[in-house]
Amino acid sequence: MHMHSAIDMIYPLILSGILLHISDEAVINALNIGVKSGSPGIIPCLYDKKHKENRKYWCKGTHWISCSILTYANDKGKYSLTDYPAQSIFTVQWENLQNSDSGYYWCAFEISGAPDDGYYLYLTVQSAPDVSVVSSSVSGHEGGDISVQCFYSSGYKNKLKQWCRYKDKSCYTVGRTVTSQISSVQISDDGRRSFTVRMTGLRLTDSGWYYCSVGDLQVPVQLTVTEPKRAFTTIPATAPSDSEADIAMITDSKPETDRAETHRSLTAASETVNTEVHSSTDEQNKSDVILVTCLISMFMLLLIVTLVALVTWGMRKKPERAHIREGQFNSTRNTSSASVDDNSVIYSSVITFRKAPSSSENSEGEVIYSSVK
């Protein structure tokens, strides 16, 4: 850990409060943040709501009057500054810092027509930090719990361990459990190299920045609490049965904790019944579809058989009708022939003409008639 002269420690405060007229409402945080060299990191800078529209910047230097501006909001470079006006906070992030980057830094805000506002903190960059965490970001859901493990070196074994919140500077100490009606914070120290922070019954308002504090070193940790995913189940609106009414009456007579457990049991039972009802309905629908399909198939089969029978019957009748007509025709012919043989008269006549006779022949002409009946 780097040592600084008494002048270096006092001078920024004197200049900030007297010479540069930094406003009395500015928050001065004497934080000493531990940073691991060669690895990415992020720290928060809180500010008053009145600075919401002011331009923010990150400045390095022992003295406020001579600090060097490293980056402004939304600039790109070794440091990246991101402003979150709705939360009255901006963050400074980096990818790689070396031991030589240790020193005083300033979270600052430009003020038009007046001296700028800001406060300082100290970064201690080490290859093996005396205080560290596995991850600078943790998340949980409302009503759930999270745990954060803070590591420290042997030289900090007997130092005060705390879990503090940036927003209101409230701190929780090892060995002491702070419990409210909804959530609780418990810190346990293994006495060797780490202590564990456990937060249960999380609320949405617990979201924000915290830090593990051991002695004079701090490490920032961001906590994000989200709403739990809810599964919605549709339950038929039917009148409660006698057994459910009895359960409801019993539930009303139980204390609040028992009511919650009974409510969960009833909800689970209702979901089970609802699932069984849906399953029975699905099976009934399947049975109805199969029955209708069978009926349609039988009707189509019966229709096809009927059509085939009609066609076959028609084909059989056709030759019989033709035979009957042929017989009637032959009978008519025979009858006609018989009539002709009995009643008809056939006449045949032969007329022979002879030439005129010569002198030597008979002078009379000869005519021969012949008739046949």
PDB file of C-alpha atoms in Angstrom, residues 304-314:
ATOM      1  CA  ILE A 304     -69.928 -48.193 -52.357  1.00  0.00           C
ATOM      2  CA  VAL A 305     -71.419 -51.673 -51.808  1.00  0.00           C
ATOM      3  CA  THR A 306     -74.875 -50.396 -52.799  1.00  0.00           C
ATOM      4  CA  LEU A 307     -73.566 -48.805 -55.981  1.00  0.00           C
ATOM      5  CA  VAL A 308     -71.715 -51.991 -56.956  1.00  0.00           C
ATOM      6  CA  ALA A 309     -74.866 -54.084 -56.367  1.00  0.00           C
ATOM      7  CA  LEU A 310     -76.986 -51.768 -58.539  1.00  0.00           C
ATOM      8  CA  VAL A 311     -74.456 -51.811 -61.369  1.00  0.00           C
ATOM      9  CA  THR A 312     -74.195 -55.626 -61.250  1.00  0.00           C
ATOM     10  CA  TRP A 313     -77.967 -56.051 -61.241  1.00  0.00           C
ATOM     11  CA  GLY A 314     -78.314 -53.741 -64.258  1.00  0.00           C
TER      12      GLY A 314
END
